[in-house]
Amino acid sequence: MVKKINNRWISHGHIFSAEDHCDWAVSHSSLPTVLRLEQNLYRVYFSARDKNQLSHLGFFEFDPRDPKRILSVSDEPAFSPGRLGAFDCDGVYGTSILEFGNKHYCYYGGWTSGRNGLFYSSIGLAVSSDGGRRFERTQEHPILSRDMYDHWAVLAPYVLRRGDDWTMWYVSGIEVGTSDQGLESRYHLQVARSSDGYAWTKSGEIAIGLEDLDSNISRTWITESEGIFHAWYSYVKKGTSHYRLGYATSLTESGFERYDQRISISGDLDRWAGEATAYPCVFTVNSKGYMLYNGALNGRAGIGIASCDIIPN
């Protein structure tokens, strides 16, 4: 049996918005992604949109013990959309950044726009040699894209490395359709594996599946502690339009069991977040758990932070 953990989060409210920061960051601060620099110094990457709605990757730095005091914000993007016609020409969303050797690897979703609001997303890899301040593509084509396992989109990768074993959990587009309300999509979480972080193999394994009343599961953050995988994610119930927090565990890389009823967030939930708690990013500092998250409208209002007493390392 997987042991229970504390999942009662207390929100401390809004801490950051990139709105009108500069020409590449006019709106949105989507998908916060944390990188530890020093014991109490963390960098948080986010995706911001320019006036043409193209998404760029930027970052800010802060001490989680005093989260509303932002220490610095990048003046230049750490990573930008690809050339015209490339799979990432309309935007990049960095959702997993890890250090390996003397480099930092950024696994990201790159997207191109389609007709009537539809978009197409694939997964790419960019690498930094300057401590994660600037990333360069390893190639102009994706490392994962649509195929027999993923029918219309792959996006929001999260990667863990354990020795020579690399595991990627990613959002897989199952289907997309239309209704009187517009486009309706369904996606869940699948698994890919690699021995070097560059070449990846899919298996079609479902890591976190949809329940009967779900329409989709989005960006997922996963940790491993004492042989147990813990996953935090956001999901949408049918008939609603906002994300809520979910939680699941597993003894293996796939087949997570969902315990959405075990997680809650309370405290300073003011109007900036709307009804949504989306795209969780979970980390520990001195045995205290922290969660960065977005509110409604895909991160348009910025980033909030919550804490709890103990979570897995």
mmCIF file of C-alpha atoms in Angstrom:
data_model
loop_
_atom_site.group_PDB
_atom_site.id
_atom_site.type_symbol
_atom_site.label_atom_id
_atom_site.label_comp_id
_atom_site.label_asym_id
_atom_site.label_seq_id
_atom_site.Cartn_x
_atom_site.Cartn_y
_atom_site.Cartn_z
ATOM 1 C CA MET A 1 0.000 0.000 0.000
ATOM 2 C CA VAL A 2 1.258 3.484 -0.854
ATOM 3 C CA LYS A 3 1.486 5.568 2.291
ATOM 4 C CA LYS A 4 -0.543 8.743 2.611
ATOM 5 C CA ILE A 5 1.181 12.121 2.614
ATOM 6 C CA ASN A 6 0.141 15.605 3.584
ATOM 7 C CA ASN A 7 -1.642 17.189 0.643
ATOM 8 C CA ARG A 8 -3.428 20.023 2.442
ATOM 9 C CA TRP A 9 -2.018 23.109 0.783
ATOM 10 C CA ILE A 10 -2.294 26.665 2.079
ATOM 11 C CA SER A 11 -2.229 29.325 -0.625
ATOM 12 C CA HIS A 12 -0.218 32.500 -0.024
ATOM 13 C CA GLY A 13 -1.683 34.204 -3.074
ATOM 14 C CA HIS A 14 -0.337 35.814 -6.196
ATOM 15 C CA ILE A 15 3.434 36.345 -6.477
ATOM 16 C CA PHE A 16 4.238 37.151 -10.132
ATOM 17 C CA SER A 17 2.859 38.397 -13.437
ATOM 18 C CA ALA A 18 4.830 39.108 -16.595
ATOM 19 C CA GLU A 19 2.127 41.375 -18.010
ATOM 20 C CA ASP A 20 3.660 44.232 -20.020
ATOM 21 C CA HIS A 21 7.155 43.302 -18.813
ATOM 22 C CA CYS A 22 8.683 43.809 -22.269
ATOM 23 C CA ASP A 23 7.966 43.174 -25.959
ATOM 24 C CA TRP A 24 8.215 39.367 -25.678
ATOM 25 C CA ALA A 25 6.208 39.276 -22.416
ATOM 26 C CA VAL A 26 3.011 41.268 -22.925
ATOM 27 C CA SER A 27 0.661 38.774 -21.269
ATOM 28 C CA HIS A 28 0.518 35.377 -19.521
ATOM 29 C CA SER A 29 2.954 33.662 -17.160
ATOM 30 C CA SER A 30 2.038 30.064 -17.922
ATOM 31 C CA LEU A 31 3.322 26.722 -16.641
ATOM 32 C CA PRO A 32 5.742 27.663 -13.832
ATOM 33 C CA THR A 33 8.769 25.343 -13.837
ATOM 34 C CA VAL A 34 11.301 25.507 -11.012
ATOM 35 C CA LEU A 35 15.096 25.089 -11.016
ATOM 36 C CA ARG A 36 17.114 25.141 -7.774
ATOM 37 C CA LEU A 37 20.159 27.431 -7.989
ATOM 38 C CA GLU A 38 21.257 27.543 -4.336
ATOM 39 C CA GLN A 39 19.810 26.399 -1.000
ATOM 40 C CA ASN A 40 17.213 29.171 -0.827
ATOM 41 C CA LEU A 41 17.478 30.620 -4.332
ATOM 42 C CA TYR A 42 15.219 29.280 -7.076
ATOM 43 C CA ARG A 43 14.616 30.183 -10.696
ATOM 44 C CA VAL A 44 11.096 29.854 -12.064
ATOM 45 C CA TYR A 45 10.617 29.561 -15.818
ATOM 46 C CA PHE A 46 7.334 30.653 -17.372
ATOM 47 C CA SER A 47 5.891 31.044 -20.859
ATOM 48 C CA ALA A 48 4.781 34.567 -21.802
ATOM 49 C CA ARG A 49 3.092 35.817 -24.963
ATOM 50 C CA ASP A 50 4.076 38.756 -27.139
ATOM 51 C CA LYS A 51 1.625 41.058 -28.928
ATOM 52 C CA ASN A 52 1.211 38.461 -31.697
ATOM 53 C CA GLN A 53 0.362 35.716 -29.168
ATOM 54 C CA LEU A 54 3.669 33.899 -29.764
ATOM 55 C CA SER A 55 4.949 32.197 -26.603
ATOM 56 C CA HIS A 56 8.497 32.726 -25.288
ATOM 57 C CA LEU A 57 10.258 31.218 -22.268
ATOM 58 C CA GLY A 58 11.431 33.620 -19.556
ATOM 59 C CA PHE A 59 12.233 33.355 -15.861
ATOM 60 C CA PHE A 60 12.311 35.090 -12.504
ATOM 61 C CA GLU A 61 14.330 34.302 -9.368
ATOM 62 C CA PHE A 62 13.112 34.279 -5.774
ATOM 63 C CA ASP A 63 13.525 32.876 -2.271
ATOM 64 C CA PRO A 64 10.446 30.742 -1.429
ATOM 65 C CA ARG A 65 10.678 31.831 2.220
ATOM 66 C CA ASP A 66 9.809 35.371 1.057
ATOM 67 C CA PRO A 67 7.952 34.565 -2.178
ATOM 68 C CA LYS A 68 6.417 37.948 -2.926
ATOM 69 C CA ARG A 69 9.849 39.557 -3.122
ATOM 70 C CA ILE A 70 10.967 38.829 -6.688
ATOM 71 C CA LEU A 71 14.761 39.169 -6.893
ATOM 72 C CA SER A 72 15.144 39.430 -10.673
ATOM 73 C CA VAL A 73 13.263 38.922 -13.952
ATOM 74 C CA SER A 74 14.906 38.059 -17.264
ATOM 75 C CA ASP A 75 15.043 40.958 -19.717
ATOM 76 C CA GLU A 76 15.657 38.620 -22.658
ATOM 77 C CA PRO A 77 13.839 35.358 -23.335
ATOM 78 C CA ALA A 78 15.670 32.183 -22.395
ATOM 79 C CA PHE A 79 14.118 30.490 -25.427
ATOM 80 C CA SER A 80 11.939 31.679 -28.305
ATOM 81 C CA PRO A 81 9.752 30.247 -31.082
ATOM 82 C CA GLY A 82 11.369 28.462 -34.012
ATOM 83 C CA ARG A 83 11.702 29.546 -37.592
ATOM 84 C CA LEU A 84 8.673 29.922 -39.853
ATOM 85 C CA GLY A 85 7.222 26.538 -40.723
ATOM 86 C CA ALA A 86 8.905 24.667 -37.866
ATOM 87 C CA PHE A 87 6.876 22.635 -35.374
ATOM 88 C CA ASP A 88 7.432 25.330 -32.723
ATOM 89 C CA CYS A 89 7.082 28.462 -34.840
ATOM 90 C CA ASP A 90 4.064 29.779 -32.890
ATOM 91 C CA GLY A 91 5.355 29.222 -29.388
ATOM 92 C CA VAL A 92 7.344 27.229 -26.840
ATOM 93 C CA TYR A 93 6.285 26.016 -23.388
ATOM 94 C CA GLY A 94 9.150 24.741 -21.225
ATOM 95 C CA THR A 95 7.665 22.308 -18.691
ATOM 96 C CA SER A 96 10.655 20.243 -17.509
ATOM 97 C CA ILE A 97 14.175 21.554 -16.905
ATOM 98 C CA LEU A 98 16.881 19.415 -15.350
ATOM 99 C CA GLU A 99 20.635 19.538 -14.852
ATOM 100 C CA PHE A 100 22.830 16.818 -16.330
ATOM 101 C CA GLY A 101 26.613 17.071 -16.345
ATOM 102 C CA ASN A 102 27.474 20.710 -16.939
ATOM 103 C CA LYS A 103 24.350 21.440 -18.997
ATOM 104 C CA HIS A 104 20.665 22.038 -18.458
ATOM 105 C CA TYR A 105 18.062 20.214 -20.537
ATOM 106 C CA CYS A 106 14.743 21.884 -21.348
ATOM 107 C CA TYR A 107 11.967 19.609 -22.568
ATOM 108 C CA TYR A 108 9.272 21.745 -24.101
ATOM 109 C CA GLY A 109 6.055 21.738 -26.054
ATOM 110 C CA GLY A 110 6.237 23.564 -29.354
ATOM 111 C CA TRP A 111 3.049 24.491 -31.150
ATOM 112 C CA THR A 112 1.652 25.716 -34.433
ATOM 113 C CA SER A 113 -1.813 27.163 -34.875
ATOM 114 C CA GLY A 114 -4.472 25.551 -37.039
ATOM 115 C CA ARG A 115 -7.944 26.429 -38.239
ATOM 116 C CA ASN A 116 -10.789 27.619 -36.021
ATOM 117 C CA GLY A 117 -8.714 27.751 -32.847
ATOM 118 C CA LEU A 118 -7.186 24.297 -33.221
ATOM 119 C CA PHE A 119 -3.471 23.914 -32.464
ATOM 120 C CA TYR A 120 -0.879 21.206 -33.078
ATOM 121 C CA SER A 121 1.785 20.435 -30.494
ATOM 122 C CA SER A 122 4.963 18.351 -30.503
ATOM 123 C CA ILE A 123 7.773 17.934 -27.968
ATOM 124 C CA GLY A 124 11.269 19.333 -28.473
ATOM 125 C CA LEU A 125 14.565 19.497 -26.601
ATOM 126 C CA ALA A 126 16.784 22.532 -26.005
ATOM 127 C CA VAL A 127 20.056 22.608 -24.051
ATOM 128 C CA SER A 128 21.811 25.361 -22.095
ATOM 129 C CA SER A 129 25.544 25.663 -21.466
ATOM 130 C CA ASP A 130 25.335 28.871 -19.378
ATOM 131 C CA GLY A 131 23.476 27.682 -16.307
ATOM 132 C CA GLY A 132 20.010 27.797 -17.856
ATOM 133 C CA ARG A 133 19.934 31.453 -18.895
ATOM 134 C CA ARG A 134 19.750 30.701 -22.624
ATOM 135 C CA PHE A 135 18.711 27.499 -24.402
ATOM 136 C CA GLU A 136 19.516 26.307 -27.915
ATOM 137 C CA ARG A 137 17.615 23.660 -29.897
ATOM 138 C CA THR A 138 19.317 20.323 -30.307
ATOM 139 C CA GLN A 139 17.445 19.924 -33.603
ATOM 140 C CA GLU A 140 14.730 21.664 -35.583
ATOM 141 C CA HIS A 141 12.407 18.670 -35.627
ATOM 142 C CA PRO A 142 10.583 17.290 -32.567
ATOM 143 C CA ILE A 143 11.780 14.444 -30.370
ATOM 144 C CA LEU A 144 8.146 13.269 -29.967
ATOM 145 C CA SER A 145 5.214 13.980 -32.268
ATOM 146 C CA ARG A 146 1.868 12.581 -33.408
ATOM 147 C CA ASP A 147 1.740 8.925 -34.388
ATOM 148 C CA MET A 148 -0.163 5.696 -33.738
ATOM 149 C CA TYR A 149 -0.067 6.305 -29.979
ATOM 150 C CA ASP A 150 -0.851 10.032 -29.974
ATOM 151 C CA HIS A 151 -3.498 10.980 -32.485
ATOM 152 C CA TRP A 152 -3.582 14.744 -32.472
ATOM 153 C CA ALA A 153 -1.085 16.241 -30.003
ATOM 154 C CA VAL A 154 1.802 15.578 -27.604
ATOM 155 C CA LEU A 155 2.638 18.282 -25.088
ATOM 156 C CA ALA A 156 3.654 19.206 -21.503
ATOM 157 C CA PRO A 157 6.570 16.768 -21.009
ATOM 158 C CA TYR A 158 7.973 16.022 -17.564
ATOM 159 C CA VAL A 159 11.267 14.103 -17.321
ATOM 160 C CA LEU A 160 13.019 12.235 -14.500
ATOM 161 C CA ARG A 161 16.519 10.752 -14.863
ATOM 162 C CA ARG A 162 17.679 7.865 -12.696
ATOM 163 C CA GLY A 163 21.170 6.806 -13.763
ATOM 164 C CA ASP A 164 20.972 5.771 -17.420
ATOM 165 C CA ASP A 165 17.184 5.502 -17.305
ATOM 166 C CA TRP A 166 15.229 8.537 -18.452
ATOM 167 C CA THR A 167 11.438 8.594 -18.155
ATOM 168 C CA MET A 168 9.124 11.130 -19.762
ATOM 169 C CA TRP A 169 5.504 11.565 -18.807
ATOM 170 C CA TYR A 170 3.661 13.616 -21.398
ATOM 171 C CA VAL A 171 0.145 14.746 -22.235
ATOM 172 C CA SER A 172 -1.309 12.774 -25.134
ATOM 173 C CA GLY A 173 -4.148 14.114 -27.239
ATOM 174 C CA ILE A 174 -6.752 11.377 -27.581
ATOM 175 C CA GLU A 175 -9.290 13.204 -29.693
ATOM 176 C CA VAL A 176 -10.649 16.629 -30.542
ATOM 177 C CA GLY A 177 -14.085 17.637 -31.763
ATOM 178 C CA THR A 178 -16.563 20.490 -31.876
ATOM 179 C CA SER A 179 -19.768 21.346 -30.077
ATOM 180 C CA ASP A 180 -22.007 24.366 -29.672
ATOM 181 C CA GLN A 181 -19.439 25.658 -27.167
ATOM 182 C CA GLY A 182 -16.532 25.348 -29.630
ATOM 183 C CA LEU A 183 -13.605 22.943 -29.664
ATOM 184 C CA GLU A 184 -13.630 20.083 -27.182
ATOM 185 C CA SER A 185 -10.520 18.004 -26.570
ATOM 186 C CA ARG A 186 -9.650 14.933 -24.510
ATOM 187 C CA TYR A 187 -6.157 14.045 -23.331
ATOM 188 C CA HIS A 188 -4.461 11.927 -20.695
ATOM 189 C CA LEU A 189 -0.887 11.100 -19.590
ATOM 190 C CA GLN A 190 1.376 8.590 -21.327
ATOM 191 C CA VAL A 191 4.985 7.380 -20.894
ATOM 192 C CA ALA A 192 8.122 7.413 -23.063
ATOM 193 C CA ARG A 193 11.626 6.157 -22.212
ATOM 194 C CA SER A 194 15.210 6.925 -23.202
ATOM 195 C CA SER A 195 18.758 5.856 -22.355
ATOM 196 C CA ASP A 196 20.386 9.203 -23.189
ATOM 197 C CA GLY A 197 17.705 11.924 -22.948
ATOM 198 C CA TYR A 198 17.753 12.506 -26.723
ATOM 199 C CA ALA A 199 16.189 9.478 -28.433
ATOM 200 C CA TRP A 200 12.833 8.445 -26.996
ATOM 201 C CA THR A 201 10.650 5.375 -27.404
ATOM 202 C CA LYS A 202 6.900 5.334 -26.833
ATOM 203 C CA SER A 203 4.957 2.312 -25.694
ATOM 204 C CA GLY A 204 1.392 3.579 -25.522
ATOM 205 C CA GLU A 205 1.346 3.010 -21.742
ATOM 206 C CA ILE A 206 -1.173 5.180 -19.934
ATOM 207 C CA ALA A 207 0.269 6.684 -16.766
ATOM 208 C CA ILE A 208 -2.784 8.626 -15.571
ATOM 209 C CA GLY A 209 -6.062 7.956 -17.325
ATOM 210 C CA LEU A 210 -9.337 9.808 -17.500
ATOM 211 C CA GLU A 211 -12.160 8.965 -15.141
ATOM 212 C CA ASP A 212 -15.742 8.836 -16.396
ATOM 213 C CA LEU A 213 -16.502 12.504 -15.726
ATOM 214 C CA ASP A 214 -13.151 13.939 -16.876
ATOM 215 C CA SER A 215 -12.485 15.708 -20.148
ATOM 216 C CA ASN A 216 -8.710 16.059 -19.822
ATOM 217 C CA ILE A 217 -5.601 15.822 -17.648
ATOM 218 C CA SER A 218 -2.967 18.475 -18.197
ATOM 219 C CA ARG A 219 0.574 19.332 -17.079
ATOM 220 C CA THR A 220 1.839 16.852 -14.447
ATOM 221 C CA TRP A 221 4.679 17.167 -11.935
ATOM 222 C CA ILE A 222 6.158 13.902 -10.629
ATOM 223 C CA THR A 223 8.561 13.043 -7.811
ATOM 224 C CA GLU A 224 9.955 9.722 -6.626
ATOM 225 C CA SER A 225 10.479 8.971 -2.931
ATOM 226 C CA GLU A 226 11.307 5.606 -1.338
ATOM 227 C CA GLY A 227 10.323 3.746 -4.493
ATOM 228 C CA ILE A 228 6.970 5.519 -4.841
ATOM 229 C CA PHE A 229 6.031 7.917 -7.640
ATOM 230 C CA HIS A 230 3.859 10.880 -6.623
ATOM 231 C CA ALA A 231 2.068 12.924 -9.286
ATOM 232 C CA TRP A 232 0.396 16.325 -9.037
ATOM 233 C CA TYR A 233 -1.603 17.506 -12.032
ATOM 234 C CA SER A 234 -4.551 19.583 -13.127
ATOM 235 C CA TYR A 235 -7.689 18.153 -14.678
ATOM 236 C CA VAL A 236 -11.065 19.293 -15.948
ATOM 237 C CA LYS A 237 -14.424 17.710 -15.247
ATOM 238 C CA LYS A 238 -16.988 17.539 -18.043
ATOM 239 C CA GLY A 239 -19.402 20.432 -17.959
ATOM 240 C CA THR A 240 -16.841 22.775 -16.377
ATOM 241 C CA SER A 241 -14.201 24.997 -17.952
ATOM 242 C CA HIS A 242 -11.676 25.335 -15.131
ATOM 243 C CA TYR A 243 -8.784 23.220 -13.863
ATOM 244 C CA ARG A 244 -8.644 21.719 -10.387
ATOM 245 C CA LEU A 245 -5.805 19.919 -8.606
ATOM 246 C CA GLY A 246 -5.370 16.159 -8.762
ATOM 247 C CA TYR A 247 -2.997 13.717 -7.095
ATOM 248 C CA ALA A 248 -1.974 10.129 -7.880
ATOM 249 C CA THR A 249 0.621 7.550 -6.837
ATOM 250 C CA SER A 250 2.218 4.464 -8.328
ATOM 251 C CA LEU A 251 4.913 1.887 -7.611
ATOM 252 C CA THR A 252 5.817 1.890 -11.316
ATOM 253 C CA GLU A 253 6.119 4.489 -14.068
ATOM 254 C CA SER A 254 2.612 3.829 -15.381
ATOM 255 C CA GLY A 255 -0.752 2.817 -14.010
ATOM 256 C CA PHE A 256 -1.049 5.562 -11.391
ATOM 257 C CA GLU A 257 -3.946 5.320 -8.968
ATOM 258 C CA ARG A 258 -5.784 8.597 -8.531
ATOM 259 C CA TYR A 259 -6.555 10.082 -5.113
ATOM 260 C CA ASP A 260 -7.972 13.448 -6.117
ATOM 261 C CA GLN A 261 -10.010 13.584 -2.925
ATOM 262 C CA ARG A 262 -6.801 13.677 -0.849
ATOM 263 C CA ILE A 263 -5.602 17.046 -2.142
ATOM 264 C CA SER A 264 -6.982 20.446 -1.219
ATOM 265 C CA ILE A 265 -5.909 24.077 -1.348
ATOM 266 C CA SER A 266 -7.199 26.856 0.881
ATOM 267 C CA GLY A 267 -6.090 30.217 2.214
ATOM 268 C CA ASP A 268 -5.441 33.322 0.122
ATOM 269 C CA LEU A 269 -7.450 32.249 -2.930
ATOM 270 C CA ASP A 270 -8.346 35.694 -4.203
ATOM 271 C CA ARG A 271 -10.023 36.692 -7.436
ATOM 272 C CA TRP A 272 -6.854 36.665 -9.562
ATOM 273 C CA ALA A 273 -7.061 32.866 -9.874
ATOM 274 C CA GLY A 274 -10.728 32.718 -10.816
ATOM 275 C CA GLU A 275 -12.101 29.249 -10.116
ATOM 276 C CA ALA A 276 -9.015 27.442 -11.421
ATOM 277 C CA THR A 277 -5.887 25.936 -9.910
ATOM 278 C CA ALA A 278 -3.782 24.837 -12.864
ATOM 279 C CA TYR A 279 -0.349 23.498 -13.858
ATOM 280 C CA PRO A 280 1.145 22.656 -10.425
ATOM 281 C CA CYS A 281 4.923 22.706 -9.906
ATOM 282 C CA VAL A 282 5.932 21.041 -6.625
ATOM 283 C CA PHE A 283 9.278 21.218 -4.782
ATOM 284 C CA THR A 284 10.753 21.124 -1.271
ATOM 285 C CA VAL A 285 12.924 23.589 0.637
ATOM 286 C CA ASN A 286 14.245 22.489 4.033
ATOM 287 C CA SER A 287 11.560 19.760 4.289
ATOM 288 C CA LYS A 288 8.743 22.221 3.553
ATOM 289 C CA GLY A 289 6.615 21.682 0.486
ATOM 290 C CA TYR A 290 5.870 24.431 -2.024
ATOM 291 C CA MET A 291 3.564 24.506 -5.022
ATOM 292 C CA LEU A 292 3.597 27.100 -7.791
ATOM 293 C CA TYR A 293 0.437 27.256 -9.871
ATOM 294 C CA ASN A 294 -1.558 29.260 -12.386
ATOM 295 C CA GLY A 295 -5.147 30.410 -12.108
ATOM 296 C CA ALA A 296 -7.748 30.664 -14.844
ATOM 297 C CA LEU A 297 -7.250 31.505 -18.544
ATOM 298 C CA ASN A 298 -4.077 29.454 -19.015
ATOM 299 C CA GLY A 299 -1.903 31.609 -16.794
ATOM 300 C CA ARG A 300 -3.024 35.008 -18.014
ATOM 301 C CA ALA A 301 -3.188 36.442 -14.450
ATOM 302 C CA GLY A 302 0.178 35.062 -13.382
ATOM 303 C CA ILE A 303 1.564 32.686 -10.763
ATOM 304 C CA GLY A 304 0.573 31.915 -7.184
ATOM 305 C CA ILE A 305 2.287 29.910 -4.447
ATOM 306 C CA ALA A 306 1.062 27.493 -1.778
ATOM 307 C CA SER A 307 2.824 25.507 0.924
ATOM 308 C CA CYS A 308 2.362 22.435 3.120
ATOM 309 C CA ASP A 309 4.356 20.970 5.962
ATOM 310 C CA ILE A 310 5.863 17.829 4.446
ATOM 311 C CA ILE A 311 5.861 16.243 1.011
ATOM 312 C CA PRO A 312 8.177 13.613 -0.542
ATOM 313 C CA ASN A 313 11.626 14.767 -1.640
#
